[in-house]
Coordinates of C-alpha atoms in Angstrom, one line a residue:
M1 CA 44.5 -42.7 18.8
G2 CA 44.6 -38.9 18.0
W3 CA 45.9 -35.9 19.2
D4 CA 45.1 -35.4 22.5
P5 CA 48.0 -33.6 24.4
N6 CA 46.6 -34.6 28.1
E7 CA 47.7 -38.1 27.5
G8 CA 51.2 -39.6 28.5
S9 CA 53.3 -37.3 30.9
L10 CA 55.8 -35.7 28.2
P11 CA 54.7 -31.9 28.3
S12 CA 53.9 -30.8 25.1
Q13 CA 51.7 -27.6 25.8
V14 CA 52.5 -25.0 24.1
E15 CA 52.2 -21.5 25.7
D16 CA 51.7 -18.6 22.9
G17 CA 55.5 -16.4 24.0
I18 CA 57.2 -18.3 26.3
V19 CA 58.0 -22.1 25.3
D20 CA 57.6 -23.7 22.5
S21 CA 57.1 -27.5 23.4
G22 CA 58.7 -28.9 20.4
H23 CA 62.4 -26.8 22.1
S24 CA 61.0 -27.8 25.5
R25 CA 61.2 -31.6 25.1
L26 CA 64.8 -31.0 22.8
S27 CA 65.9 -30.3 26.3
Q28 CA 64.5 -32.9 28.3
L29 CA 66.1 -34.9 26.3
G30 CA 69.2 -33.8 26.7
Y31 CA 69.9 -31.3 23.3
K32 CA 71.1 -27.6 23.1
Q33 CA 68.7 -25.8 20.8
E34 CA 71.9 -25.6 17.1
L35 CA 69.5 -25.2 14.6
K36 CA 67.2 -22.2 13.8
R37 CA 63.5 -23.4 14.5
D38 CA 61.0 -21.6 11.8
L39 CA 59.3 -24.2 10.3
S40 CA 55.6 -24.5 10.8
V41 CA 53.7 -28.0 10.3
F42 CA 53.0 -27.7 6.2
S43 CA 56.4 -27.2 6.1
N44 CA 57.4 -29.7 7.9
F45 CA 54.8 -31.8 5.7
A46 CA 56.3 -30.6 2.3
F47 CA 59.4 -31.7 2.4
S48 CA 58.8 -35.5 3.7
F49 CA 55.3 -35.1 0.6
S50 CA 58.5 -33.9 -1.7
I51 CA 60.2 -36.1 -1.0
I52 CA 58.2 -39.0 -1.7
S53 CA 56.7 -37.5 -4.7
V54 CA 54.4 -39.4 -6.1
I55 CA 54.9 -37.7 -9.7
T56 CA 58.2 -38.8 -9.0
G57 CA 58.2 -42.1 -8.7
I58 CA 55.4 -42.5 -10.6
T59 CA 56.5 -41.5 -13.6
T60 CA 60.0 -42.9 -12.9
L61 CA 59.0 -46.1 -12.6
Y62 CA 55.7 -46.6 -14.7
N63 CA 58.3 -49.1 -17.1
S64 CA 57.9 -51.3 -14.0
G65 CA 54.8 -51.6 -13.4
L66 CA 53.3 -51.6 -16.8
T67 CA 56.3 -54.3 -17.3
N68 CA 54.9 -56.4 -14.2
G69 CA 51.6 -56.6 -14.5
G70 CA 50.4 -53.5 -15.9
P71 CA 47.3 -51.7 -15.0
L72 CA 45.3 -54.1 -12.3
V73 CA 49.2 -54.7 -10.2
M74 CA 50.2 -50.4 -10.4
V75 CA 45.9 -49.5 -9.3
Y76 CA 45.2 -52.1 -6.6
G77 CA 49.4 -52.3 -5.7
W78 CA 49.3 -48.6 -5.0
L79 CA 46.0 -49.2 -2.6
I80 CA 47.8 -51.9 -0.5
A81 CA 51.2 -50.7 -0.5
G82 CA 50.2 -47.4 1.0
G83 CA 47.4 -48.2 3.5
F84 CA 50.7 -50.6 5.2
S85 CA 52.7 -48.0 4.6
M86 CA 50.3 -45.7 6.8
L87 CA 50.7 -48.7 9.0
V88 CA 54.3 -48.0 9.6
G89 CA 53.8 -44.5 9.7
L90 CA 51.9 -44.6 12.6
S91 CA 54.2 -46.3 14.6
M92 CA 57.1 -44.5 13.2
A93 CA 54.7 -40.4 14.3
E94 CA 54.2 -42.6 17.6
I95 CA 58.0 -42.6 18.4
C96 CA 58.8 -39.4 17.3
S97 CA 56.3 -37.4 19.4
S98 CA 58.1 -38.9 22.2
Y99 CA 61.4 -38.4 21.0
P100 CA 61.1 -35.0 18.2
T101 CA 65.2 -35.0 17.5
S102 CA 67.0 -34.9 14.3
G103 CA 68.6 -38.2 14.8
G104 CA 65.0 -39.3 14.9
L105 CA 65.3 -43.1 13.7
Y106 CA 68.6 -43.9 15.8
Y107 CA 67.6 -41.7 19.0
W108 CA 64.5 -43.5 19.2
S109 CA 66.0 -47.2 18.5
A110 CA 68.6 -45.7 21.0
Q111 CA 66.2 -45.2 24.0
L112 CA 63.9 -47.5 23.6
A113 CA 66.0 -51.1 23.1
G114 CA 67.6 -50.2 26.7
Q115 CA 70.7 -49.3 28.7
S116 CA 72.1 -52.0 27.6
W117 CA 71.2 -52.9 24.2
A118 CA 71.0 -48.8 23.2
P119 CA 74.5 -48.2 21.7
F120 CA 74.4 -51.2 19.2
A121 CA 70.9 -50.4 19.0
S122 CA 71.2 -47.0 17.7
W123 CA 74.9 -48.0 15.6
M124 CA 73.1 -50.3 13.5
T125 CA 69.9 -48.3 13.0
G126 CA 72.1 -45.1 12.0
W127 CA 73.9 -46.7 9.7
F128 CA 71.4 -47.8 7.8
N129 CA 69.1 -45.0 7.7
I130 CA 71.9 -42.4 6.7
V131 CA 72.9 -44.8 3.3
G132 CA 69.6 -45.7 2.6
Q133 CA 68.6 -41.7 2.9
V134 CA 71.9 -41.0 0.6
F135 CA 71.2 -44.4 -1.7
L136 CA 67.8 -43.5 -2.1
R137 CA 68.5 -40.6 -4.0
N138 CA 70.0 -43.6 -6.4
S139 CA 66.8 -46.0 -6.0
Y140 CA 64.9 -44.7 -8.9
I141 CA 64.9 -47.7 -11.6
V142 CA 64.0 -46.3 -14.5
E143 CA 64.3 -49.0 -17.4
F144 CA 63.8 -47.9 -20.9
K145 CA 65.8 -48.3 -24.4
I146 CA 67.3 -45.6 -26.8
L147 CA 68.4 -46.3 -29.9
D148 CA 70.0 -49.5 -31.1
T149 CA 73.4 -48.7 -29.2
Y150 CA 71.5 -49.4 -25.5
S151 CA 69.9 -52.6 -26.4
E152 CA 69.0 -53.2 -22.8
W153 CA 69.2 -50.5 -20.6
A154 CA 68.0 -50.5 -16.6
V155 CA 68.7 -48.0 -15.2
T156 CA 68.9 -48.1 -11.3
A157 CA 69.1 -44.0 -10.7
S158 CA 69.4 -41.6 -8.3
I159 CA 66.4 -38.7 -8.3
D160 CA 68.8 -36.3 -8.9
F161 CA 70.6 -38.9 -11.1
S162 CA 66.5 -39.5 -12.8
L163 CA 66.1 -35.7 -13.3
A164 CA 69.5 -36.0 -15.2
Q165 CA 67.9 -38.7 -17.5
M166 CA 64.3 -36.6 -17.6
I167 CA 66.3 -33.5 -19.2
Q168 CA 68.4 -36.5 -21.7
V169 CA 64.3 -37.7 -22.8
I170 CA 63.5 -34.2 -22.9
I171 CA 66.5 -33.1 -25.2
L172 CA 65.9 -36.0 -27.4
L173 CA 62.4 -35.9 -28.2
S174 CA 62.6 -31.6 -28.6
T175 CA 65.4 -32.6 -31.7
G176 CA 63.2 -35.4 -33.5
G177 CA 62.3 -37.9 -31.3
A178 CA 65.0 -41.3 -31.5
N179 CA 63.1 -41.9 -34.9
G180 CA 63.8 -38.7 -36.0
G181 CA 67.1 -38.5 -35.2
G182 CA 66.9 -36.7 -32.6
Y183 CA 70.1 -35.8 -30.3
E184 CA 71.1 -38.5 -27.7
A185 CA 72.9 -37.7 -25.0
S186 CA 76.0 -40.0 -23.5
K187 CA 76.5 -41.3 -20.4
Y188 CA 79.4 -38.8 -19.2
V189 CA 76.7 -36.0 -20.8
V190 CA 74.1 -37.5 -18.4
I191 CA 76.4 -37.4 -15.8
A192 CA 77.6 -34.1 -15.8
F193 CA 74.4 -33.1 -16.0
H194 CA 73.2 -34.9 -12.5
G195 CA 76.7 -32.9 -11.0
G196 CA 75.6 -29.6 -11.7
I197 CA 71.4 -30.8 -10.7
L198 CA 74.1 -31.9 -7.1
L199 CA 75.8 -28.5 -6.9
I200 CA 71.7 -26.6 -7.6
H201 CA 70.8 -28.6 -4.7
A202 CA 73.6 -28.4 -2.4
I203 CA 73.7 -24.4 -2.9
L204 CA 70.3 -23.8 -2.3
N205 CA 70.7 -26.2 1.1
S206 CA 73.1 -23.4 2.1
L207 CA 71.2 -20.9 2.3
P208 CA 68.9 -20.2 5.7
I209 CA 65.3 -22.7 6.5
S210 CA 63.5 -20.0 6.4
V211 CA 64.4 -19.5 2.7
L212 CA 64.6 -23.8 2.4
S213 CA 61.0 -23.8 4.0
F214 CA 59.2 -21.7 1.1
F215 CA 61.2 -23.3 -1.5
G216 CA 59.9 -26.7 0.4
Q217 CA 56.4 -25.6 0.4
L218 CA 56.8 -24.5 -3.3
A219 CA 57.5 -28.1 -3.7
A220 CA 54.9 -28.9 -2.5
A221 CA 52.8 -26.9 -3.8
W222 CA 54.2 -27.8 -7.7
N223 CA 53.4 -31.8 -6.8
I224 CA 49.9 -31.7 -5.8
A225 CA 49.3 -29.4 -8.7
G226 CA 51.1 -31.6 -11.0
V227 CA 49.5 -34.4 -10.2
F228 CA 46.1 -33.0 -10.9
V229 CA 46.8 -30.9 -14.1
L230 CA 48.6 -33.9 -15.7
M231 CA 46.1 -36.4 -14.6
L232 CA 43.7 -34.5 -15.9
L233 CA 45.4 -33.6 -19.4
I234 CA 46.9 -36.2 -20.5
P235 CA 43.6 -38.4 -20.8
L236 CA 41.5 -35.3 -22.2
V237 CA 44.3 -34.4 -25.1
A238 CA 44.7 -38.0 -26.1
T239 CA 42.8 -39.3 -29.5
E240 CA 42.6 -42.8 -28.2
R241 CA 41.6 -43.3 -24.5
A242 CA 41.5 -47.3 -22.5
S243 CA 38.1 -48.1 -21.5
A244 CA 37.5 -47.8 -17.2
K245 CA 38.2 -51.6 -18.2
F246 CA 41.2 -52.0 -19.2
V247 CA 42.7 -49.5 -16.5
F248 CA 40.5 -51.3 -13.1
T249 CA 41.2 -54.9 -14.5
H250 CA 43.8 -55.5 -17.1
F251 CA 46.3 -57.9 -16.1
N252 CA 50.0 -57.6 -17.9
N253 CA 52.2 -60.5 -18.6
D254 CA 53.1 -60.3 -21.4
S255 CA 56.5 -58.9 -20.9
A256 CA 56.9 -59.9 -18.3
E257 CA 60.8 -60.8 -18.1
G258 CA 60.3 -64.5 -18.7
I259 CA 58.3 -65.0 -15.4
Q260 CA 54.9 -67.0 -16.4
S261 CA 53.5 -66.6 -12.4
K262 CA 50.8 -64.1 -12.5
P263 CA 51.3 -64.5 -9.0
Y264 CA 54.6 -63.4 -8.9
I265 CA 54.5 -61.0 -11.3
F266 CA 51.7 -59.6 -8.8
L267 CA 53.9 -59.4 -6.3
L268 CA 56.6 -57.9 -8.3
G269 CA 54.3 -55.4 -9.6
L270 CA 54.2 -53.5 -6.2
L271 CA 57.9 -53.0 -5.7
M272 CA 56.7 -49.6 -8.4
S273 CA 54.3 -48.1 -5.5
Q274 CA 56.9 -49.5 -2.4
Y275 CA 59.8 -48.3 -4.1
T276 CA 57.9 -45.0 -4.3
L277 CA 56.2 -44.7 -1.3
T278 CA 59.6 -43.8 1.4
G279 CA 61.1 -41.3 2.6
Y280 CA 58.6 -40.1 5.1
D281 CA 61.7 -40.2 7.7
A282 CA 62.1 -36.7 7.1
S283 CA 59.7 -35.2 9.0
A284 CA 61.3 -36.6 12.1
H285 CA 64.8 -35.1 10.8
M286 CA 63.2 -32.0 10.1
T287 CA 62.3 -31.6 14.3
E288 CA 64.2 -29.5 15.4
E289 CA 64.1 -27.0 13.1
T290 CA 60.3 -27.3 13.6
K291 CA 57.8 -25.2 15.4
S292 CA 56.4 -27.3 18.2
A293 CA 57.5 -30.7 16.4
D294 CA 56.3 -33.2 19.1
V295 CA 53.1 -32.9 17.2
N296 CA 54.0 -31.7 14.1
G297 CA 56.6 -33.8 13.3
P298 CA 54.0 -37.3 13.6
R299 CA 51.8 -34.8 11.0
G300 CA 54.2 -34.7 8.7
I301 CA 54.6 -38.2 8.5
I302 CA 51.3 -38.9 8.6
S303 CA 49.8 -36.8 6.5
A304 CA 53.2 -36.7 4.0
I305 CA 51.9 -40.8 3.4
G306 CA 47.9 -40.1 3.5
I307 CA 48.2 -37.2 0.6
S308 CA 50.9 -38.8 -1.1
V309 CA 48.3 -42.9 -0.8
L310 CA 45.3 -40.7 -2.4
V311 CA 47.1 -37.9 -5.4
G312 CA 49.7 -40.9 -6.0
W313 CA 46.3 -43.4 -6.7
G314 CA 44.5 -40.5 -9.0
Y315 CA 47.9 -40.1 -11.4
I316 CA 48.1 -43.7 -12.0
I317 CA 44.3 -43.6 -12.9
G318 CA 44.7 -40.3 -15.8
I319 CA 48.4 -41.1 -16.8
T320 CA 46.2 -45.4 -17.6
F321 CA 43.4 -43.7 -19.8
A322 CA 46.0 -42.6 -21.8
V323 CA 47.6 -46.5 -22.1
T324 CA 46.2 -48.1 -25.5
D325 CA 49.0 -50.3 -26.3
I326 CA 51.6 -51.1 -23.4
P327 CA 54.2 -53.3 -25.8
R328 CA 54.5 -49.6 -27.8
L329 CA 55.3 -47.4 -24.8
L330 CA 57.9 -50.6 -23.9
S331 CA 59.1 -50.7 -27.2
S332 CA 62.6 -48.9 -28.4
T333 CA 61.5 -47.9 -31.0
N334 CA 59.4 -45.6 -30.4
D335 CA 59.7 -41.9 -30.1
A336 CA 60.9 -41.5 -26.6
G337 CA 63.4 -45.1 -26.6
G338 CA 61.0 -46.6 -24.4
Y339 CA 60.7 -44.2 -21.6
A340 CA 56.9 -45.1 -21.5
I341 CA 55.3 -41.8 -19.7
A342 CA 57.4 -40.1 -21.6
E343 CA 55.9 -41.4 -24.7
V344 CA 52.1 -41.3 -23.2
F345 CA 52.5 -37.4 -22.8
Y346 CA 54.4 -37.1 -26.3
Q347 CA 52.0 -39.3 -28.4
A348 CA 48.5 -37.2 -26.5
F349 CA 49.4 -33.7 -28.1
K350 CA 51.1 -35.2 -31.7
S351 CA 48.0 -37.3 -32.4
R352 CA 45.6 -34.4 -31.4
Y353 CA 47.9 -31.2 -32.6
G354 CA 50.5 -32.6 -34.8
S355 CA 53.1 -31.6 -32.6
G356 CA 54.5 -32.8 -29.6
V357 CA 55.9 -29.9 -27.9
G358 CA 52.6 -30.2 -25.3
G359 CA 53.3 -33.5 -23.8
I360 CA 57.4 -31.8 -23.8
I361 CA 56.4 -29.3 -21.9
C362 CA 54.7 -31.2 -19.7
L363 CA 57.8 -33.8 -19.1
G364 CA 59.1 -30.1 -17.5
V365 CA 56.5 -30.8 -15.6
V366 CA 57.5 -33.1 -13.9
A367 CA 61.2 -32.8 -14.5
V368 CA 60.3 -29.5 -11.9
A369 CA 58.7 -31.6 -9.1
I370 CA 62.0 -34.7 -9.3
F371 CA 64.1 -31.5 -9.1
F372 CA 62.2 -30.7 -5.7
C373 CA 62.2 -33.8 -4.8
G374 CA 66.3 -34.6 -5.0
M375 CA 66.4 -30.6 -2.5
S376 CA 64.0 -31.8 0.0
S377 CA 66.0 -35.3 -0.3
V378 CA 69.1 -33.6 0.1
T379 CA 67.8 -32.1 3.5
S380 CA 67.0 -34.6 5.3
N381 CA 69.5 -36.4 4.7
S382 CA 72.4 -33.5 5.5
R383 CA 69.6 -33.4 9.2
M384 CA 71.1 -36.9 9.9
A385 CA 74.6 -36.6 9.0
Y386 CA 74.9 -33.5 11.7
A387 CA 73.0 -35.3 14.3
F388 CA 74.5 -38.5 13.8
S389 CA 77.9 -37.0 13.4
R390 CA 76.2 -34.7 16.5
D391 CA 76.7 -38.3 19.0
G392 CA 79.8 -39.0 17.6
A393 CA 79.2 -41.5 15.4
M394 CA 80.6 -40.5 11.6
P395 CA 84.0 -40.5 11.2
F396 CA 84.9 -36.5 11.3
S397 CA 82.0 -35.9 13.2
S398 CA 83.4 -32.8 15.0
F399 CA 83.5 -31.5 11.3
W400 CA 80.2 -32.7 10.0
H401 CA 78.0 -31.4 13.0
K402 CA 79.1 -28.0 13.0
V403 CA 76.3 -24.9 12.3
N404 CA 77.4 -21.9 10.8
S405 CA 76.4 -18.4 11.8
Q406 CA 73.1 -19.0 9.5
E407 CA 72.3 -22.3 11.6
V408 CA 72.7 -24.9 9.1
P409 CA 74.4 -27.4 9.4
L410 CA 76.2 -26.4 6.1
N411 CA 79.6 -29.0 6.0
A412 CA 76.9 -32.3 6.1
V413 CA 75.2 -30.4 2.9
W414 CA 78.1 -30.5 1.5
L415 CA 79.2 -34.3 2.3
S416 CA 75.9 -35.3 1.8
A417 CA 76.1 -34.0 -2.7
V418 CA 79.6 -35.2 -2.8
I419 CA 78.7 -38.7 -1.7
S420 CA 76.1 -38.6 -3.9
F421 CA 77.9 -37.6 -6.3
C422 CA 80.6 -39.9 -6.1
M423 CA 78.4 -43.3 -6.2
A424 CA 76.7 -42.4 -9.3
L425 CA 80.1 -42.4 -11.1
T426 CA 80.3 -46.1 -10.4
S427 CA 77.6 -46.4 -13.2
L428 CA 80.8 -45.1 -15.8
G429 CA 82.0 -48.4 -14.8
S430 CA 79.3 -50.7 -14.2
L431 CA 75.6 -50.6 -14.4
V432 CA 75.6 -54.0 -12.2
A433 CA 77.6 -52.8 -9.1
F434 CA 75.9 -49.6 -9.3
Q435 CA 72.6 -51.1 -9.6
A436 CA 74.2 -53.2 -6.7
M437 CA 75.2 -50.2 -4.4
V438 CA 71.3 -48.7 -4.8
S439 CA 69.1 -51.3 -4.3
I440 CA 70.4 -51.1 -0.7
A441 CA 67.7 -47.7 -0.6
V442 CA 64.2 -49.2 -0.1
I443 CA 65.2 -52.3 2.5
G444 CA 67.8 -50.0 4.0
L445 CA 65.5 -47.2 4.9
Y446 CA 63.1 -49.8 5.9
I447 CA 65.0 -51.8 8.1
A448 CA 65.7 -48.3 9.6
Y449 CA 61.8 -47.8 10.4
A450 CA 61.5 -50.8 11.3
L451 CA 64.1 -51.0 14.3
P452 CA 63.2 -48.8 16.6
I453 CA 59.3 -50.2 15.9
F454 CA 60.3 -53.7 16.9
F455 CA 62.1 -51.9 19.9
R456 CA 58.8 -50.5 20.7
V457 CA 56.8 -53.8 20.8
T458 CA 59.0 -55.5 22.7
L459 CA 61.8 -54.5 24.7
A460 CA 59.9 -50.6 25.5
R461 CA 56.4 -52.8 25.8
K462 CA 56.1 -51.5 29.1
S463 CA 58.6 -48.4 29.6
F464 CA 57.6 -46.3 26.5
I465 CA 56.1 -43.5 27.6
P466 CA 54.4 -41.6 24.5
G467 CA 53.9 -38.4 23.8
P468 CA 51.2 -35.9 22.2
F469 CA 50.2 -38.1 19.5
N470 CA 49.6 -41.4 20.1
L471 CA 48.3 -44.4 19.4
G472 CA 46.8 -45.7 22.5
R473 CA 45.8 -49.2 22.9
F474 CA 46.4 -50.5 19.1
G475 CA 50.3 -48.8 19.2
I476 CA 51.6 -52.2 19.7
L477 CA 48.8 -54.6 17.3
V478 CA 50.0 -51.5 14.6
G479 CA 53.3 -52.0 15.2
W480 CA 53.1 -55.4 14.6
V481 CA 51.7 -55.3 11.7
A482 CA 54.6 -52.4 10.7
I483 CA 57.6 -54.8 11.0
I484 CA 55.8 -57.9 9.6
W485 CA 54.5 -55.5 6.0
V486 CA 58.7 -54.5 6.7
A487 CA 59.4 -57.8 6.6
T488 CA 57.4 -59.3 3.7
I489 CA 58.6 -56.2 0.8
S490 CA 62.8 -57.1 2.5
V491 CA 61.5 -60.5 1.1
L492 CA 60.0 -59.4 -2.5
F493 CA 62.8 -56.9 -2.9
S494 CA 65.1 -59.8 -3.1
L495 CA 63.4 -61.8 -5.6
P496 CA 64.5 -62.0 -9.4
V497 CA 62.4 -60.0 -11.4
A498 CA 63.9 -61.5 -14.3
Y499 CA 64.4 -65.0 -16.1
P500 CA 66.3 -66.8 -17.0
I501 CA 68.9 -65.2 -14.2
T502 CA 72.3 -64.8 -15.9
T503 CA 75.1 -61.5 -14.0
E504 CA 73.1 -58.8 -15.6
T505 CA 69.3 -60.4 -14.4
L506 CA 70.4 -61.0 -10.9
N507 CA 68.8 -59.2 -8.4
Y508 CA 71.8 -58.2 -6.4
T509 CA 70.0 -57.3 -3.6
P510 CA 70.5 -58.9 -0.8
V511 CA 74.4 -59.3 -1.7
A512 CA 73.7 -55.7 -1.4
V513 CA 72.0 -55.2 1.8
G514 CA 73.8 -58.1 3.5
G515 CA 77.2 -56.9 3.0
L516 CA 75.9 -54.0 4.7
L517 CA 75.2 -56.0 7.3
F518 CA 78.4 -57.0 7.8
L519 CA 80.3 -53.2 7.5
T520 CA 78.3 -52.5 10.0
V521 CA 78.2 -54.8 12.1
F522 CA 82.2 -55.5 11.9
S523 CA 83.3 -52.2 12.4
W524 CA 81.0 -52.4 15.8
I525 CA 82.9 -55.7 16.6
V526 CA 86.2 -54.3 15.6
S527 CA 85.8 -50.7 17.0
A528 CA 81.9 -48.8 17.7
R529 CA 81.9 -51.1 20.3
H530 CA 84.3 -50.0 22.9
W531 CA 84.2 -45.9 21.9
F532 CA 80.5 -44.8 20.6
K533 CA 78.0 -45.0 23.5
G534 CA 75.3 -44.1 21.8
P535 CA 73.1 -40.6 21.6
I536 CA 75.6 -37.8 23.7
T537 CA 73.7 -34.6 25.3
N538 CA 75.3 -31.8 24.9
I539 CA 72.8 -29.5 26.8
D540 CA 75.6 -29.0 29.5
K541 CA 78.6 -28.2 27.2

């Protein structure tokens, strides 16, 4: 297992000034180089790392972690989810090395499933991937209560929607807090914030890839620096700190939404970690714009997961040292209206300096990280839409896969932004319906991750030709463990998260995922099987 360019039969040597190995491999796969290949390995890593964005995921899901098991589950659950996510990433990286195309997962499935199954495998993987990506920007659960008008506001919100909510909380604290007559933005103001953020992201993603690469690298640096600053600053400023015993051994089941079983609570507590550790397929979708993509694409996937696990664990531990009263952090009566980490930041500075301004600035650091996370998500999703439409799988494909004079898939960028905004509009009418839709995000993405891995270890077990990065004799074993983990978390994400079960507390994930499965299979049987033939080469066009 390793980075051996001499293993396998795929050419991957780079001769300076002559042929880029990623370009050469793309030509062998039958595709023209239409996007500008200008990304370094760090830029490729930066896009995935910024989408995983531990500072975004942990901050917005910290309420869920405190509720379901508390410190013990967050600290050790993060390592469990991180370890298995790395195995999934390793399997994906091995396949990416062999097939470095923007289509990523759906192209891999087509190549690995065999000629007879290729169109159907590609169709299923592609739609689960692209829908999961769109909904990923709508998958961060932010559970908090603001004033008495929201007795139980649990919103499953997008990355950009989460940023809109973060801005709402920053404004609330800046104007006096929930207990001091602070300004509470209505849901219409929040959706307006959301629309404005998406507009900015679409504009940024319309710029040349060289400019976007700079923002991607800045995003990665901001995420890493932000994590280290906050994990050290917050517990140092706080006048009251938790003990190491509390951080590493305390199990909270006092606020577990009517659930009494500790093993069940522990399993639910894993969801915070697994929700966060997703989106690293972005490195695969950026391979047609990455130099030496058959090597650097896999490196981007693996390094994004590995570094995220390490810095995320430090962030959880550091912030949790500033947690001394879990019920108060989750209460609607605190200044942040029940937004746990916002309350931690605010009270840490207020208790020491008499003012929470420093905490509000720290929330600003998180807000910028969420902004970069959303920006990178639009980038990844637009490349997936570009590639999928290039192969004729989307309505009006010829329009969506066009690139402009700067080699940017402009139409796919704006399609991604518009669909995300339209989906968020449903939250104005029904939060239950909104939650049902966006619950597809993580399961949809991980199903898309698992399908090509499954074909790799079954139908293509003997025929798969590895690229310069491969797992050697461990490939099959790692692949099967990855598949079993995806099956396990698919069940976990479908379990009830509160009792008693009512129309408001019911977990609609099985219904939503089942609905997507039905629509995808139904559209295949009725229509797509007659015209969709899988990935279409265009090098001769």
